[in-house]
XYZ file of C-alpha atoms in Angstrom:
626
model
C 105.207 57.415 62.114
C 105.117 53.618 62.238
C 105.493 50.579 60.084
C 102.568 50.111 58.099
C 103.885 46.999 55.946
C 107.009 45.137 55.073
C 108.242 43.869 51.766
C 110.929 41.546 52.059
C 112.589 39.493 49.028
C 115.489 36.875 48.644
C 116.420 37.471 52.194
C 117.737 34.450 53.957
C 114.564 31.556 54.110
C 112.177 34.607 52.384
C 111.790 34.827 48.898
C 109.092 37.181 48.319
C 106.887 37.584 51.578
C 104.659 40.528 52.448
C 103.708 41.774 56.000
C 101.430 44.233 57.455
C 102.281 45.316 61.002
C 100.126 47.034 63.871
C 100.805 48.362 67.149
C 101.796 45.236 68.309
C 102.659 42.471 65.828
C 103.269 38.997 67.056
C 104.761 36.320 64.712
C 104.270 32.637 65.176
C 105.145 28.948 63.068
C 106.934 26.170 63.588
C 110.505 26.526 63.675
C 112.246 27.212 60.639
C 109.633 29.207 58.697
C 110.820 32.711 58.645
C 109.534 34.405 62.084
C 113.312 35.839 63.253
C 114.284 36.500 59.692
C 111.651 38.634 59.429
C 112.952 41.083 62.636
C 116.550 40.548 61.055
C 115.847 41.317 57.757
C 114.601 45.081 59.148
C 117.128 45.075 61.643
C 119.538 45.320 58.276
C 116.687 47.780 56.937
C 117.172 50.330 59.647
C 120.822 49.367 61.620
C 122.842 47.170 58.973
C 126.767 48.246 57.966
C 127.522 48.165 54.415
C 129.071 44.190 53.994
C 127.601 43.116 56.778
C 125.833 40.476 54.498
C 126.866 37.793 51.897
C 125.839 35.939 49.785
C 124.815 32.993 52.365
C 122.307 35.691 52.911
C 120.239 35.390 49.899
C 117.372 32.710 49.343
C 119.073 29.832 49.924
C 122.339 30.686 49.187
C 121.176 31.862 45.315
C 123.039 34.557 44.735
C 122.141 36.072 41.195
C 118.622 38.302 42.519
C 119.365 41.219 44.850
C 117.993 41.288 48.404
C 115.467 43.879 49.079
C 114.029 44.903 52.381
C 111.021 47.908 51.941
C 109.769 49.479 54.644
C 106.762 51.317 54.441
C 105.595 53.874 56.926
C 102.258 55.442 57.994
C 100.138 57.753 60.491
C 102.868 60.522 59.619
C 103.243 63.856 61.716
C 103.577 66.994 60.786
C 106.989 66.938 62.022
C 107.557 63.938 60.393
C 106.671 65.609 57.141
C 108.961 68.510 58.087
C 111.866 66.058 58.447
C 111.760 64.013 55.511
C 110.408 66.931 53.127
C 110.443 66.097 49.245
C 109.876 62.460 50.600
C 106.545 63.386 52.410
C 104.856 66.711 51.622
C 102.245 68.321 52.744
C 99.065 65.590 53.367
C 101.444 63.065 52.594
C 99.984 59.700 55.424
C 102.602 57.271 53.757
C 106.224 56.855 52.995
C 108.254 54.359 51.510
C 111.607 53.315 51.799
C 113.858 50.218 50.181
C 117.617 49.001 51.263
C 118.611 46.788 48.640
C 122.489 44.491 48.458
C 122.682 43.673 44.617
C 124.154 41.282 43.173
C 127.962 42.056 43.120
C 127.349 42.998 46.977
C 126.770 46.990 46.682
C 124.054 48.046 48.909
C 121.662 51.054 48.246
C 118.905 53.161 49.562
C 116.315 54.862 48.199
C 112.864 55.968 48.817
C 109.692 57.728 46.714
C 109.891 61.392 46.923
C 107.019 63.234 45.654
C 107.786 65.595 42.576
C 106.220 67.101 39.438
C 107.040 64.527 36.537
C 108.271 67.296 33.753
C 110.721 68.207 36.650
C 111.918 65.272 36.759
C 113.267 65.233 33.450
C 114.853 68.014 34.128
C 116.302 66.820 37.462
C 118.099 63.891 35.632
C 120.001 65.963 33.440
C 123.922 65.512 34.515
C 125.375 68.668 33.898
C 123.953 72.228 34.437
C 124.044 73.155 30.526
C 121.565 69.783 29.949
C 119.566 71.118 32.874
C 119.166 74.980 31.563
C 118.334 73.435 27.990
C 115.367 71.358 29.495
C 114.216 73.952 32.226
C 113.409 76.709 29.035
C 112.142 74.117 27.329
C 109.422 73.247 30.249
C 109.377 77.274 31.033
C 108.623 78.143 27.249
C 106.154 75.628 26.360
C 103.895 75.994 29.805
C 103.622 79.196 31.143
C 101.267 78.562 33.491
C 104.195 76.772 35.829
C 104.897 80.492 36.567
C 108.653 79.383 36.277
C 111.645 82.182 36.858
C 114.276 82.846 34.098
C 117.359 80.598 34.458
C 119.856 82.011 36.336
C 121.703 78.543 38.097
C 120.860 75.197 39.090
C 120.025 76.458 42.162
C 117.724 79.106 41.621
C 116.276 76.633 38.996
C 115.509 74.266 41.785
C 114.225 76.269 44.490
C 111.285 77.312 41.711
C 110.270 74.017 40.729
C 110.319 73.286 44.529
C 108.415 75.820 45.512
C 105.521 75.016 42.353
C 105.607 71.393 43.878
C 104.978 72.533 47.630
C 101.966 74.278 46.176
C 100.698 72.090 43.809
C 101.130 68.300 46.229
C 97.885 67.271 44.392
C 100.098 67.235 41.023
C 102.425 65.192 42.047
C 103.491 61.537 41.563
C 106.231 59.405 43.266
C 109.784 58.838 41.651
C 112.245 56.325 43.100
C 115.579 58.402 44.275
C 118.500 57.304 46.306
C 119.072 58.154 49.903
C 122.380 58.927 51.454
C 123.432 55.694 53.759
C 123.057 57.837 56.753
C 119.230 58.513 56.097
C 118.522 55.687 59.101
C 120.576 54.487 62.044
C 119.993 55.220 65.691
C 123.228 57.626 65.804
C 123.381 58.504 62.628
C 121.984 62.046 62.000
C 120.193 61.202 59.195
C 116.461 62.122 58.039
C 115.191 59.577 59.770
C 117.411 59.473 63.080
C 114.753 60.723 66.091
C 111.788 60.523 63.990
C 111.637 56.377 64.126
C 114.095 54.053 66.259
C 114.487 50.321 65.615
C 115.905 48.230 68.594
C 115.960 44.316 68.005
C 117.081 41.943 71.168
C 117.883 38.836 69.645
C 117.777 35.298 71.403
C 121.180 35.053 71.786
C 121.976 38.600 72.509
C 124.324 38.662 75.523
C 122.898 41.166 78.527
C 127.173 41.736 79.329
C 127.417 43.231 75.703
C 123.988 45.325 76.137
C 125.174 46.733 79.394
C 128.333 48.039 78.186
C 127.830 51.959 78.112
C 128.539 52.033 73.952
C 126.960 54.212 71.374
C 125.558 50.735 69.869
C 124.397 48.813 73.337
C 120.837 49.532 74.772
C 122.291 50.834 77.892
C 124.119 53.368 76.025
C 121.220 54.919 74.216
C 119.429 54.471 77.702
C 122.395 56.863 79.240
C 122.143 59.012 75.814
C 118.666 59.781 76.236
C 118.626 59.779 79.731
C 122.191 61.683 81.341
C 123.179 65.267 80.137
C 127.299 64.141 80.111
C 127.887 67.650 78.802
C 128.317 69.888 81.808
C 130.872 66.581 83.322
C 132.424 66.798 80.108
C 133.255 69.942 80.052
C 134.944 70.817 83.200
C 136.797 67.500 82.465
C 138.132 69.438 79.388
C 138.867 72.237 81.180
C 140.784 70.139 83.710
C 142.615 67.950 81.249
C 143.442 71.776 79.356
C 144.865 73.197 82.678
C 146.919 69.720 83.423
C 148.267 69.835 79.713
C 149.412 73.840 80.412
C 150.970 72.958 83.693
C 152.945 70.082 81.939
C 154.326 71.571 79.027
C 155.436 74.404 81.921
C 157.120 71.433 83.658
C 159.093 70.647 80.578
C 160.002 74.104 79.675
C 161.395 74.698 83.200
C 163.276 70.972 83.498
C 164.478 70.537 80.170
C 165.438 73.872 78.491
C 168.857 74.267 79.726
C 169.773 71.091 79.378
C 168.510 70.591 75.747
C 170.438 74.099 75.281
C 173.918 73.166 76.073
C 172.715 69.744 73.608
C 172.121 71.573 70.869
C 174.639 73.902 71.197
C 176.816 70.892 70.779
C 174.725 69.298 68.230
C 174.810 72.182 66.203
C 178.664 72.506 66.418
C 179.481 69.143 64.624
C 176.530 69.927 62.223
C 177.703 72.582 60.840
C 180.936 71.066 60.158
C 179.459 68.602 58.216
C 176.896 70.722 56.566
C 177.393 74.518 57.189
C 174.170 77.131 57.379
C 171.627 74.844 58.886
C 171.092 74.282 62.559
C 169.033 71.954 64.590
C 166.661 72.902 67.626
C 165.576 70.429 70.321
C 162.925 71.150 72.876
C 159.883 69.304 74.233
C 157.407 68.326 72.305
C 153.684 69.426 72.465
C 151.674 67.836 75.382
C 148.972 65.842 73.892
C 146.008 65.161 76.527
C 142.471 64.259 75.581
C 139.813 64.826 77.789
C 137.832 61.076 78.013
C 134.705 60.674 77.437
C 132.286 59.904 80.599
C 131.303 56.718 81.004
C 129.247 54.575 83.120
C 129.357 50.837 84.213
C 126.438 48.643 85.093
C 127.282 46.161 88.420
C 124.944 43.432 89.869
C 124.218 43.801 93.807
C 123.188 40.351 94.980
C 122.968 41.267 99.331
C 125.864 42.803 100.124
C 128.183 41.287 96.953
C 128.313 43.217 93.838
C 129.006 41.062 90.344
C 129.235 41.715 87.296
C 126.454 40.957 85.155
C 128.583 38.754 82.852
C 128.324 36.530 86.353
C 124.590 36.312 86.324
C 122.078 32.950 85.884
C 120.568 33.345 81.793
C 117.079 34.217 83.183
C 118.157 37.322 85.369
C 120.621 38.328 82.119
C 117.165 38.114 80.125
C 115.246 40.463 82.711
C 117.746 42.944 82.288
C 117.466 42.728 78.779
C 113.818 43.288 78.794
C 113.907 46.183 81.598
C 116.695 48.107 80.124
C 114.179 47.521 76.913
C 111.326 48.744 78.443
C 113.549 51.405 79.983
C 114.342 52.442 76.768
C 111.274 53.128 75.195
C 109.915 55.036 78.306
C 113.023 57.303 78.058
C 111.298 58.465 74.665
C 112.732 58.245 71.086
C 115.589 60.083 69.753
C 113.826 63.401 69.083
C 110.316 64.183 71.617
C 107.822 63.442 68.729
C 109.861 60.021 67.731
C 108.790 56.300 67.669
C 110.428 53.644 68.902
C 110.271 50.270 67.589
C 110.835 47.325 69.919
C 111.427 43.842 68.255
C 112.422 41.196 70.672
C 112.982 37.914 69.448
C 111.464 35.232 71.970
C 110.330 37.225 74.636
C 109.854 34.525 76.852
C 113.312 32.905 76.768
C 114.552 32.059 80.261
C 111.404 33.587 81.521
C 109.460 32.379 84.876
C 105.788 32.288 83.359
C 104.286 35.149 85.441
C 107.582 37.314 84.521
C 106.551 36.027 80.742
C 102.975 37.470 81.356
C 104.006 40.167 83.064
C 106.826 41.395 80.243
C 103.411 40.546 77.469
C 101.136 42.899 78.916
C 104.018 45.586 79.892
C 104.932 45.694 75.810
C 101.093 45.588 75.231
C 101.223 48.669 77.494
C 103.486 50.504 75.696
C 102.365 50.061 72.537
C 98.919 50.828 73.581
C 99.770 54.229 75.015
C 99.712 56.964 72.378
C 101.759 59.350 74.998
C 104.605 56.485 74.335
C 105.204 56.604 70.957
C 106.318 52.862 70.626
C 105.551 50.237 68.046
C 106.101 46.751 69.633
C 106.760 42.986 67.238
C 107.851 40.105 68.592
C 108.506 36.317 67.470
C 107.377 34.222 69.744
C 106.275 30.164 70.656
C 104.800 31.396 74.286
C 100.827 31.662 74.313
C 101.365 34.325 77.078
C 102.324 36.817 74.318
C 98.659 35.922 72.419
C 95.492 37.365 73.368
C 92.661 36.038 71.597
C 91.042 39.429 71.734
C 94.202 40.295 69.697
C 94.215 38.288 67.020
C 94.378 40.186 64.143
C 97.788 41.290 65.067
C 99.139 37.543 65.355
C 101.190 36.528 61.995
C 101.437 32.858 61.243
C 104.154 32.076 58.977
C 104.241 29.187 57.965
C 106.973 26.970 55.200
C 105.675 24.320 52.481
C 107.623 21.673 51.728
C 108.657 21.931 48.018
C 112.033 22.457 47.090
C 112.826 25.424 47.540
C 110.577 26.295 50.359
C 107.816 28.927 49.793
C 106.736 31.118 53.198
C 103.545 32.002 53.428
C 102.182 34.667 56.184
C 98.570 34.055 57.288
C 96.180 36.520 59.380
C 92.771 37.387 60.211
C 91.393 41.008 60.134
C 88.233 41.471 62.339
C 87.057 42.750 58.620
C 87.405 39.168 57.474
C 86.071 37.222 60.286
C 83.230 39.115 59.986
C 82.670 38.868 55.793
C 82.810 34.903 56.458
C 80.174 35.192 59.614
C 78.154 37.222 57.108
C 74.717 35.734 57.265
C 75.466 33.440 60.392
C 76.309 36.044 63.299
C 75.420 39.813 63.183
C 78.816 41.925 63.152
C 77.422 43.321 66.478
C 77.068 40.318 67.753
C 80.785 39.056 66.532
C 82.068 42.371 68.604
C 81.125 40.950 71.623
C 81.921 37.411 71.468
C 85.597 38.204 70.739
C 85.786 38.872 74.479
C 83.809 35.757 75.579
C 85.765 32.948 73.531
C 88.227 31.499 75.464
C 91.404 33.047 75.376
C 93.666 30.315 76.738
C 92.637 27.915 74.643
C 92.593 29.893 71.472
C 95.931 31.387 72.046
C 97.586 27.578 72.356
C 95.052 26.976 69.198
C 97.396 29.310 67.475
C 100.058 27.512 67.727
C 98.686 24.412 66.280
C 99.663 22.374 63.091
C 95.286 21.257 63.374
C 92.935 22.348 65.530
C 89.622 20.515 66.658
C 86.566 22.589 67.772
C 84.582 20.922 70.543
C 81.645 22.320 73.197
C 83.383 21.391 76.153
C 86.087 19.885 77.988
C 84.738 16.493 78.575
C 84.347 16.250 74.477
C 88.223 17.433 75.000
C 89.307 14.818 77.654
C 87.729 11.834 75.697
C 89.523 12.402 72.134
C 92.599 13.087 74.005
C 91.831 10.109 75.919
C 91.169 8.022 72.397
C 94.851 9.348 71.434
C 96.021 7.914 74.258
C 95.204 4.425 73.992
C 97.483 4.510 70.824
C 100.583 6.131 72.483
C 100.114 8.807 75.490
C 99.997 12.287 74.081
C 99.897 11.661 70.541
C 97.713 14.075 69.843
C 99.401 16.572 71.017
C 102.798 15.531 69.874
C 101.534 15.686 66.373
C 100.378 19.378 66.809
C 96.763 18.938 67.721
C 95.099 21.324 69.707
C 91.137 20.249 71.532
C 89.431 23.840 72.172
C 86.328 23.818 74.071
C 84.946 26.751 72.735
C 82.129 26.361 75.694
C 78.674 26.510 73.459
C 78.495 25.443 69.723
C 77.315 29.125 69.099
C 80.610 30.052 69.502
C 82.101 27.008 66.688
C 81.553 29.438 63.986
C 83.981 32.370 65.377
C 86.576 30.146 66.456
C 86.340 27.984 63.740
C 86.832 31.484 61.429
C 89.578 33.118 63.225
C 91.709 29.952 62.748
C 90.765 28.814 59.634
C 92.370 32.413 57.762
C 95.161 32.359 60.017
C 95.830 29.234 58.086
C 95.335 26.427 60.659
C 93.296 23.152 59.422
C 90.253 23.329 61.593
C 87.826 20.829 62.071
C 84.303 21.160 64.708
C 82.280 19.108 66.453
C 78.685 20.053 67.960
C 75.375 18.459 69.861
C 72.316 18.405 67.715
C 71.014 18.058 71.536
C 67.691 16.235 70.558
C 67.545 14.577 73.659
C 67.164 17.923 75.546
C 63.230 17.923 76.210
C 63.656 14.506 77.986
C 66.303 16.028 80.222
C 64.481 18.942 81.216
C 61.448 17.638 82.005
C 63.133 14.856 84.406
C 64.817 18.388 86.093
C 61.009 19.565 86.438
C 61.694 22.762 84.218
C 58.565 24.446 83.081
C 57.205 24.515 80.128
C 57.826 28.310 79.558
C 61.865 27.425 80.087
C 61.553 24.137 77.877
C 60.326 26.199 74.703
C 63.143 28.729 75.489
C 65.456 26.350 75.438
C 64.196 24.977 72.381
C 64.815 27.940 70.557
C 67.997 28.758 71.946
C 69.250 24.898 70.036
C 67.246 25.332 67.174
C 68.744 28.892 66.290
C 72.338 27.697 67.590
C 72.379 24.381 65.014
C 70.765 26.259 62.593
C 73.656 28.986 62.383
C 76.473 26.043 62.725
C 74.882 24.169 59.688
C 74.201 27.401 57.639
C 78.049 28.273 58.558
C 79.641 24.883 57.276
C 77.248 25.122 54.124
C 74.887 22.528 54.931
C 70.839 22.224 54.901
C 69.350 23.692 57.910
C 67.659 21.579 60.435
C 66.289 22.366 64.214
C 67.982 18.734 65.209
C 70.009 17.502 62.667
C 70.944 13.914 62.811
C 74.553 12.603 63.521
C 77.199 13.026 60.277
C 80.941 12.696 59.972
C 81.505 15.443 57.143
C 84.825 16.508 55.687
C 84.835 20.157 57.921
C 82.537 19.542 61.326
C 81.028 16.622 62.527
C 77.601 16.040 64.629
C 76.155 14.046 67.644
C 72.387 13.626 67.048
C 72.162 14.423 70.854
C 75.353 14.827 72.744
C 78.703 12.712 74.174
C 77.122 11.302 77.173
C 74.096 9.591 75.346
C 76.376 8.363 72.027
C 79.221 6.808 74.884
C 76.073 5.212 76.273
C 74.539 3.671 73.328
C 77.732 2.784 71.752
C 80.501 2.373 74.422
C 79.461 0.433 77.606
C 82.821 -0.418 78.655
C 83.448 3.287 78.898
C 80.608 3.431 81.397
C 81.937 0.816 83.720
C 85.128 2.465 83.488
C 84.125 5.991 84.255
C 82.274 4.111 87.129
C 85.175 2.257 88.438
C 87.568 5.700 88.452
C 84.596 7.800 90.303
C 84.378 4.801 92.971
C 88.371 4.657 93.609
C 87.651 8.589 94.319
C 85.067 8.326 96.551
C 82.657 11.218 94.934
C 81.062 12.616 91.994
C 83.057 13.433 88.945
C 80.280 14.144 86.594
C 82.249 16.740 83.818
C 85.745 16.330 85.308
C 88.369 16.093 82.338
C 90.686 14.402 84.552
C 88.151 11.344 84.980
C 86.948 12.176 81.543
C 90.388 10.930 79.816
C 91.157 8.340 82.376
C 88.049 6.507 81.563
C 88.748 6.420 77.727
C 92.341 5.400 78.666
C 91.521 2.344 80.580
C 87.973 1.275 79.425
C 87.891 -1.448 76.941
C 86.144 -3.136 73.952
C 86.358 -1.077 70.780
C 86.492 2.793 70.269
C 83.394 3.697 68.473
C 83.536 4.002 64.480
C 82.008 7.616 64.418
C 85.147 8.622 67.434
C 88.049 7.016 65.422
C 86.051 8.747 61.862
C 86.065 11.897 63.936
C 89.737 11.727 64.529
C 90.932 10.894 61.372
C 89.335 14.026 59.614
C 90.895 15.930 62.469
C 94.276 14.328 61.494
C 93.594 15.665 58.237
C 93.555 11.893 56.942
């Protein structure tokens, strides 16, 4: 089984937030908006002690609503099934569970179990008189349930049970209440070995997971992993023989002399307090055989530390390994799942190690052999693929009082409803591998994105933001993406847009385009091809943003994409000569052709002068979201 979906309510900075998850689910905002409550809210789900919150733990400290964490679960086994029984029957591909802390503190679980609703009635009863009244009742007025006499509660149960198991299609769920061991890792509960949840937190010390406890992730590595059994019991029998040969050593060293003592004792007893005696002699040995246990040490050359004694990014690796470890060693039971939630993967993380730990938990998850179900929260765009999308989360937190968080993503389903009439689903398929993954991953990330062609479009605007301070674009959250043709605005522009970031595009109308083939010599033939190829490009852009079709539609600033009635090189050259002479001056300090460079791109619009273009500084401002 795996997480399908999460609801979580009045839990820390969440009031009422619900989450689907996937193999791997990767959450992303702004600081502050929920991402690491969400992995701590089902760490208490699945690992929280009773008290272990307060009431600082509700929605902003307002304590009269309970919290309430549900879990629910799908792709079920048959063994699954077997394990959680009333709670799943037979066909069952869901289950649902809820921890709850109410409001005087008391904490509960309890789940939907599948029964027969007259049998319920009868289940509810509290004493086993009540329960024999209902049951003839039920037996009396439908004889087709095929019910046995009364006899006891128990036979009474096993033959509603046993309708139930052969009627599944019959029955409806009830809320019941689980026993608190029903989850935790050690627990022996229902749901110990069938599905494991392991969170690494940011500030989870690799000294305390290393420790060989019941609790640390070394410890269920060595649980999973080392038979102590056959150690641990020869070191019984040892400690057993030792305790014998001790107590011997007593008998033989201190009986005579405790003898004579009592004798003595006894003597001045008895004149004191005659028909009682007293008895000395050694007590008992008491030895208990200890537990194995193993110790993890650091070998840098030839000096062994402790890992305590380690830098934070080598603490962090062995976090991760011993994670990865983990999961490879297999659940609790061989048909279980692991879940592995890591807060900030990429914390203290050289950026190929960060890549290399992203697509090693991709791995995992990916592998059906593995059994492992992988979330993170995360501000690294090495843990995005673009491909991936629609397994990114994007919480984000308004600004009301109280907050409301909001969790935005983007189903391939969805994309391709809003492409609907622009791109051909087909056609979507395989331009999710073509967009440009780097760029759309740090797109995710954005407060505002801005759609563009191609990097030079990129290193001017950038360029124009830094004539007003360097990098103010980006230091308000703006992220350029070349998307590379303007065929491709409409995908990127959709995938971002229902993840919830403020998107705005820019295209060519490329009008000019004749006149710059035929100076190239292209043939006719290739012209007209062309032709096409821009006509049926600006034609799906325009139909996309909901405007009238045109083969070369003329420039515009609208409120969602904006247009250059040919493209950036011709509009800088009718409307910003200074950024000529610049772009000029910066290629002849280099001594070759930088035609397309984005280095000499942005350096040009830094340094030439006279005024930025009214259409450039309109473009910007709708970016801005002004």
């Amino acid at each position: 089984m795996k997480i399908q979906s999460v609801l979580i309510k009045n839990f820390r900075t969440l009031k009422n937030v619900a989450i689907t998850f996937d193999s791997v689910t990767t959450f992303i905002g702004p600081n502050g908006a929920g991402k690491s409550t969400v992995l701590r809210a089902l760490d208490w789900f699945f690992n929280g002690r009773p008290g272990s919150l307060t009431d600082k733990d509700c929605f902003f400290g307002v304590s009269d609503e309970e919290i309430e964490v549900q879990v629910t679960f799908a792709d079920l086994t048959d063994n699954d099934r077997d394990q959680l029984g009333k709670y799943a029957p037979a066909g069952a591909m869901t289950f649902t569970a809820r921890k709850r802390r109410s409001t005087d503190g008391a904490e509960s679980l309890s789940a939907n179990s599948k029964s027969y609703a007259p049998f319920n009635a009868i289940r509810s009863k509290s004493t086993a008189s009540e329960k024999k009244i209902a049951y003839n009742e039920l037996r009396s007025s439908d004889s087709s349930l095929g019910l046995s006499a009364w006899s006891n509660a128990e036979v009474a149960n096993q033959a509603m049970t046993t309708w139930e198991s052969a009627h599944t299609d019959q029955l409806v769920e009830a809320p019941e209440a689980l026993q608190t061991n029903f989850f935790g890792f050690n627990s022996g509960g229902k749901m110990s070995g069938l599905f494991d949840f392991v969170l690494v937190t940011a500030d989870l010390r690799a000294s305390e997971e290393s420790v060989d406890g019941r609790a640390s992730i070394i410890g269920r590595i060595l649980e999973r992993s080392v038979d102590r059994a056959a150690a641990d019991e020869e070191i019984a029998e040892i400690v057993e023989e030792s305790r014998i040969k001790q107590q011997k050593v007593y008998e033989e060293k201190f009986k005579d002399q405790l003898s004579s003592m009592t004798t003595q004792l006894n003597g001045i007893v008895n004149s004191y307090s005659p028909g009682r005696t007293v008895t000395v002699a050694p007590s008992e040995v008491e030895l208990k055989a200890p537990r194995t246990t193993f110790e993890v040490a650091i070998l840098d050359g030839v000096t062994e530390t402790s890992v305590e004694r380690q830098g934070h990014g080598f603490q962090r690796t062995l976090l991760i390994s011993a994670l990865q470890l983990l999961a490879q060693s297999g659940s609790a039971s061989a048909e279980g799942v692991i879940c592995l939630a890591i807060e900030e993967p990429e914390l203290y993380q050289h950026p190929i190690q960060a890549q290399t730990f992203a697509k090693v938990l991709r791995s995992l998850a990916e592998d059906a052999g593995k059994r492992i179900q992988v979330t993170y929260a995360t501000h690294s765009p090495y843990f995005l693929e673009a491909r991936h999308f629609d397994q990114v989360r994007r919480l984000t937190r308004s600004t009301e009082v109280p907050p409301v968080v909001s969790v935005h993503y983007a189903t391939i389903a969805d994309v391709k409803i809003k492409l609907n009439g622009v791109q051909n689903p087909d056609v979507v398929d395989r331009q999710l591998d073509g967009i440009v993954a780097d760029d759309l991953a740090v797109a995710l990330f954005a407060h505002r994105a801005f759609l563009v062609e191609g990097t030079t479009e990129l290193s001017v605007f950038y360029g124009i933001g830094d004539k007003t301070a360097f990098g103010s674009l980006e230091a308000a959250g703006i992220s350029i993406v070349p998307v590379g043709a303007k065929s491709s605005i409409p995908l990127a522009h959709a995938i971002l847009t229902l993840i919830g970031i403020p998107t705005y595009a820019l295209f060519d109308s490329d009008s000019g385009f004749e006149a710059r083939a035929l100076a190239k010599g292209k043939k006719p033939e290739k012209i007209s091809e062309e032709r096409v190829g821009h006509v049926k490009a600006n034609r799906a852009v325009l139909k996309y943003f909901g405007r009238a079709e045109e083969d070369f539609p003329s420039a515009i600033v609208a409120d969602e994409v904006a247009i250059f009635d040919d493209h950036l090189e011709t509009f800088l050259s009718k409307n910003w000569a200074e950024w000529e002479v610049a772009f000029k001056n910066v290629e002849t300090a280099a001594g070759f052709n930088l035609a397309k460079n984005q280095l000499a791109y942005r350096t040009a619009t830094l340094k030439a002068e006279g005024v930025v273009p009214k259409m450039l500084t309109q473009i910007l401002s709708k970016v801005k979201g002004e």
